[in-house]
Amino acid sequence: MSTFSDPNAPSPAVVKSDEQWKSELSPEEYQVLRQAGTERPFTGEYWDSTTEGVYACRACGAELFTSREKFGSHCGWPSFYAPLADGTVRYLHDSSLGMERVEVRCATCDSHLGHLFEGEGYDTPTDQRFCINSVSLSLRPTDA
């Protein structure tokens, strides 16, 4: 069952002009986070990371996912079976590229993170795969 955000949901807490985002993000970060781009598979920093910690939005620092929900989907991007908590991400219908998908965005700054896929048969508690671009995330490792 797909979850879509409430169209009456509050506006993002972090709002910046396009010029501000361009000055704060690298060209690759800007292209993915603000223009809904996608990094190439198997090239991102976290696609196969097993480091324990919290994954935050690279644009605003909001905590989004943890390593506890990360799993190896072998798709080339970091995969999570659930976000850190309800309300940390929001969902939008995405019919770009001739496909019907669910886009995942940061609820705090409305940055593009990736997409949500369901029913793929992964052995996870939710049977969901949050396929997230590494460039959209910053990992805050758990202190050993």
PDB file of C-alpha atoms in Angstrom:
ATOM      1  CA  MET A   1       0.000   0.000   0.000  1.00  0.00           C
ATOM      2  CA  SER A   2       1.602   3.251  -1.094  1.00  0.00           C
ATOM      3  CA  THR A   3       1.623   6.265   1.177  1.00  0.00           C
ATOM      4  CA  PHE A   4       1.264   9.726  -0.319  1.00  0.00           C
ATOM      5  CA  SER A   5       1.735  12.907   1.635  1.00  0.00           C
ATOM      6  CA  ASP A   6      -1.225  14.998   2.567  1.00  0.00           C
ATOM      7  CA  PRO A   7      -1.590  17.824   0.035  1.00  0.00           C
ATOM      8  CA  ASN A   8      -2.516  20.029   2.995  1.00  0.00           C
ATOM      9  CA  ALA A   9       0.702  19.170   4.856  1.00  0.00           C
ATOM     10  CA  PRO A  10       2.656  22.112   6.280  1.00  0.00           C
ATOM     11  CA  SER A  11       5.233  23.833   4.130  1.00  0.00           C
ATOM     12  CA  PRO A  12       8.866  22.772   4.565  1.00  0.00           C
ATOM     13  CA  ALA A  13      10.584  24.356   7.584  1.00  0.00           C
ATOM     14  CA  VAL A  14      13.697  25.161   5.537  1.00  0.00           C
ATOM     15  CA  VAL A  15      12.980  27.353   2.519  1.00  0.00           C
ATOM     16  CA  LYS A  16      15.756  28.940   0.451  1.00  0.00           C
ATOM     17  CA  SER A  17      16.004  30.593  -2.919  1.00  0.00           C
ATOM     18  CA  ASP A  18      17.418  28.705  -5.859  1.00  0.00           C
ATOM     19  CA  GLU A  19      20.505  30.922  -5.706  1.00  0.00           C
ATOM     20  CA  GLN A  20      21.043  30.066  -2.022  1.00  0.00           C
ATOM     21  CA  TRP A  21      20.825  26.325  -2.770  1.00  0.00           C
ATOM     22  CA  LYS A  22      23.260  26.711  -5.691  1.00  0.00           C
ATOM     23  CA  SER A  23      25.770  28.509  -3.461  1.00  0.00           C
ATOM     24  CA  GLU A  24      25.522  25.912  -0.674  1.00  0.00           C
ATOM     25  CA  LEU A  25      25.482  22.673  -2.677  1.00  0.00           C
ATOM     26  CA  SER A  26      27.971  21.188  -5.118  1.00  0.00           C
ATOM     27  CA  PRO A  27      26.745  20.977  -8.732  1.00  0.00           C
ATOM     28  CA  GLU A  28      26.031  17.223  -8.298  1.00  0.00           C
ATOM     29  CA  GLU A  29      24.208  17.771  -4.996  1.00  0.00           C
ATOM     30  CA  TYR A  30      22.154  20.565  -6.521  1.00  0.00           C
ATOM     31  CA  GLN A  31      21.243  18.478  -9.564  1.00  0.00           C
ATOM     32  CA  VAL A  32      19.982  15.585  -7.422  1.00  0.00           C
ATOM     33  CA  LEU A  33      18.561  17.355  -4.370  1.00  0.00           C
ATOM     34  CA  ARG A  34      16.947  20.369  -6.020  1.00  0.00           C
ATOM     35  CA  GLN A  35      16.327  19.158  -9.584  1.00  0.00           C
ATOM     36  CA  ALA A  36      15.325  15.539  -8.810  1.00  0.00           C
ATOM     37  CA  GLY A  37      18.292  14.051 -10.616  1.00  0.00           C
ATOM     38  CA  THR A  38      19.764  10.606 -10.020  1.00  0.00           C
ATOM     39  CA  GLU A  39      23.361   9.599  -9.483  1.00  0.00           C
ATOM     40  CA  ARG A  40      24.682   6.647 -11.474  1.00  0.00           C
ATOM     41  CA  PRO A  41      24.257   3.263  -9.742  1.00  0.00           C
ATOM     42  CA  PHE A  42      27.194   1.775  -7.822  1.00  0.00           C
ATOM     43  CA  THR A  43      29.002   5.146  -7.741  1.00  0.00           C
ATOM     44  CA  GLY A  44      27.633   6.793  -4.604  1.00  0.00           C
ATOM     45  CA  GLU A  45      29.433   6.952  -1.308  1.00  0.00           C
ATOM     46  CA  TYR A  46      26.914   4.864   0.680  1.00  0.00           C
ATOM     47  CA  TRP A  47      25.425   2.281  -1.697  1.00  0.00           C
ATOM     48  CA  ASP A  48      27.334  -0.561  -0.018  1.00  0.00           C
ATOM     49  CA  SER A  49      28.251   1.064   3.310  1.00  0.00           C
ATOM     50  CA  THR A  50      27.774  -0.999   6.464  1.00  0.00           C
ATOM     51  CA  THR A  51      28.834   1.803   8.827  1.00  0.00           C
ATOM     52  CA  GLU A  52      26.396   2.197  11.714  1.00  0.00           C
ATOM     53  CA  GLY A  53      24.816   5.595  12.167  1.00  0.00           C
ATOM     54  CA  VAL A  54      22.151   8.039  11.112  1.00  0.00           C
ATOM     55  CA  TYR A  55      21.689   9.235   7.551  1.00  0.00           C
ATOM     56  CA  ALA A  56      20.750  12.916   7.351  1.00  0.00           C
ATOM     57  CA  CYS A  57      19.646  15.116   4.469  1.00  0.00           C
ATOM     58  CA  ARG A  58      22.741  16.609   2.874  1.00  0.00           C
ATOM     59  CA  ALA A  59      20.857  19.836   2.128  1.00  0.00           C
ATOM     60  CA  CYS A  60      19.434  20.650   5.571  1.00  0.00           C
ATOM     61  CA  GLY A  61      20.795  18.101   8.069  1.00  0.00           C
ATOM     62  CA  ALA A  62      17.433  16.582   9.034  1.00  0.00           C
ATOM     63  CA  GLU A  63      17.783  12.982  10.222  1.00  0.00           C
ATOM     64  CA  LEU A  64      16.027  10.668   7.754  1.00  0.00           C
ATOM     65  CA  PHE A  65      17.168   7.032   7.976  1.00  0.00           C
ATOM     66  CA  THR A  66      19.381   4.841  10.168  1.00  0.00           C
ATOM     67  CA  SER A  67      21.745   1.994   9.418  1.00  0.00           C
ATOM     68  CA  ARG A  68      19.346  -0.344  11.266  1.00  0.00           C
ATOM     69  CA  GLU A  69      16.863  -0.060   8.389  1.00  0.00           C
ATOM     70  CA  LYS A  70      19.506  -0.160   5.643  1.00  0.00           C
ATOM     71  CA  PHE A  71      19.794  -3.390   3.682  1.00  0.00           C
ATOM     72  CA  GLY A  72      21.723  -4.761   0.722  1.00  0.00           C
ATOM     73  CA  SER A  73      19.370  -4.681  -2.247  1.00  0.00           C
ATOM     74  CA  HIS A  74      22.217  -4.834  -4.795  1.00  0.00           C
ATOM     75  CA  CYS A  75      20.512  -2.119  -6.869  1.00  0.00           C
ATOM     76  CA  GLY A  76      23.453   0.313  -6.745  1.00  0.00           C
ATOM     77  CA  TRP A  77      21.936   2.872  -4.372  1.00  0.00           C
ATOM     78  CA  PRO A  78      21.512   2.870  -0.591  1.00  0.00           C
ATOM     79  CA  SER A  79      18.319   1.002   0.288  1.00  0.00           C
ATOM     80  CA  PHE A  80      16.250   1.286   3.449  1.00  0.00           C
ATOM     81  CA  TYR A  81      13.054  -0.542   4.377  1.00  0.00           C
ATOM     82  CA  ALA A  82      11.679   2.386   6.409  1.00  0.00           C
ATOM     83  CA  PRO A  83      12.502   5.991   7.310  1.00  0.00           C
ATOM     84  CA  LEU A  84      13.771   6.946  10.766  1.00  0.00           C
ATOM     85  CA  ALA A  85      10.271   8.053  11.840  1.00  0.00           C
ATOM     86  CA  ASP A  86       6.911   9.042  10.411  1.00  0.00           C
ATOM     87  CA  GLY A  87       7.020  12.543   9.025  1.00  0.00           C
ATOM     88  CA  THR A  88      10.746  12.677   8.245  1.00  0.00           C
ATOM     89  CA  VAL A  89      10.117  12.118   4.537  1.00  0.00           C
ATOM     90  CA  ARG A  90       7.219  12.946   2.276  1.00  0.00           C
ATOM     91  CA  TYR A  91       5.911  11.143  -0.766  1.00  0.00           C
ATOM     92  CA  LEU A  92       4.898  12.468  -4.170  1.00  0.00           C
ATOM     93  CA  HIS A  93       3.439  10.741  -7.199  1.00  0.00           C
ATOM     94  CA  ASP A  94       6.078  10.704  -9.965  1.00  0.00           C
ATOM     95  CA  SER A  95       5.082   9.849 -13.526  1.00  0.00           C
ATOM     96  CA  SER A  96       8.303  11.104 -15.144  1.00  0.00           C
ATOM     97  CA  LEU A  97      10.297   8.942 -17.543  1.00  0.00           C
ATOM     98  CA  GLY A  98       7.147   7.044 -18.550  1.00  0.00           C
ATOM     99  CA  MET A  99       6.949   5.228 -15.196  1.00  0.00           C
ATOM    100  CA  GLU A 100       4.607   5.415 -12.225  1.00  0.00           C
ATOM    101  CA  ARG A 101       6.725   5.807  -9.099  1.00  0.00           C
ATOM    102  CA  VAL A 102       6.655   7.310  -5.628  1.00  0.00           C
ATOM    103  CA  GLU A 103       9.215  10.074  -5.147  1.00  0.00           C
ATOM    104  CA  VAL A 104      10.722  10.456  -1.663  1.00  0.00           C
ATOM    105  CA  ARG A 105      11.598  13.956  -0.437  1.00  0.00           C
ATOM    106  CA  CYS A 106      12.973  15.405   2.771  1.00  0.00           C
ATOM    107  CA  ALA A 107      10.015  16.703   4.796  1.00  0.00           C
ATOM    108  CA  THR A 108      12.159  19.496   6.276  1.00  0.00           C
ATOM    109  CA  CYS A 109      13.537  21.130   3.104  1.00  0.00           C
ATOM    110  CA  ASP A 110      11.658  19.388   0.262  1.00  0.00           C
ATOM    111  CA  SER A 111      14.857  18.057  -1.326  1.00  0.00           C
ATOM    112  CA  HIS A 112      14.656  15.045  -3.635  1.00  0.00           C
ATOM    113  CA  LEU A 113      16.085  11.909  -2.038  1.00  0.00           C
ATOM    114  CA  GLY A 114      15.075   9.067  -4.335  1.00  0.00           C
ATOM    115  CA  HIS A 115      12.103   6.740  -4.816  1.00  0.00           C
ATOM    116  CA  LEU A 116      10.060   4.188  -2.898  1.00  0.00           C
ATOM    117  CA  PHE A 117       9.340   0.770  -4.388  1.00  0.00           C
ATOM    118  CA  GLU A 118       7.024  -1.829  -2.903  1.00  0.00           C
ATOM    119  CA  GLY A 119       6.295  -5.508  -3.375  1.00  0.00           C
ATOM    120  CA  GLU A 120       9.685  -6.503  -4.742  1.00  0.00           C
ATOM    121  CA  GLY A 121       9.981  -9.497  -2.417  1.00  0.00           C
ATOM    122  CA  TYR A 122      12.881  -8.384  -0.237  1.00  0.00           C
ATOM    123  CA  ASP A 123      13.037 -10.157   3.122  1.00  0.00           C
ATOM    124  CA  THR A 124      12.450  -6.987   5.153  1.00  0.00           C
ATOM    125  CA  PRO A 125       9.730  -6.118   7.677  1.00  0.00           C
ATOM    126  CA  THR A 126       7.935  -3.751   5.284  1.00  0.00           C
ATOM    127  CA  ASP A 127       8.589  -5.167   1.790  1.00  0.00           C
ATOM    128  CA  GLN A 128       9.468  -1.600   0.832  1.00  0.00           C
ATOM    129  CA  ARG A 129      12.697  -0.302  -0.692  1.00  0.00           C
ATOM    130  CA  PHE A 130      13.535   3.346  -0.209  1.00  0.00           C
ATOM    131  CA  CYS A 131      16.063   3.704  -3.032  1.00  0.00           C
ATOM    132  CA  ILE A 132      17.986   6.834  -2.022  1.00  0.00           C
ATOM    133  CA  ASN A 133      20.793   8.717  -3.763  1.00  0.00           C
ATOM    134  CA  SER A 134      24.019   8.739  -1.724  1.00  0.00           C
ATOM    135  CA  VAL A 135      24.598  12.367  -2.700  1.00  0.00           C
ATOM    136  CA  SER A 136      21.319  13.244  -0.927  1.00  0.00           C
ATOM    137  CA  LEU A 137      22.657  11.904   2.369  1.00  0.00           C
ATOM    138  CA  SER A 138      25.327  12.547   4.984  1.00  0.00           C
ATOM    139  CA  LEU A 139      26.173   9.685   7.320  1.00  0.00           C
ATOM    140  CA  ARG A 140      26.678  10.521  10.986  1.00  0.00           C
ATOM    141  CA  PRO A 141      28.476   7.430  12.321  1.00  0.00           C
ATOM    142  CA  THR A 142      27.502   6.049  15.716  1.00  0.00           C
ATOM    143  CA  ASP A 143      30.312   6.457  18.243  1.00  0.00           C
ATOM    144  CA  ALA A 144      31.906   3.104  19.019  1.00  0.00           C
TER     145      ALA A 144
END
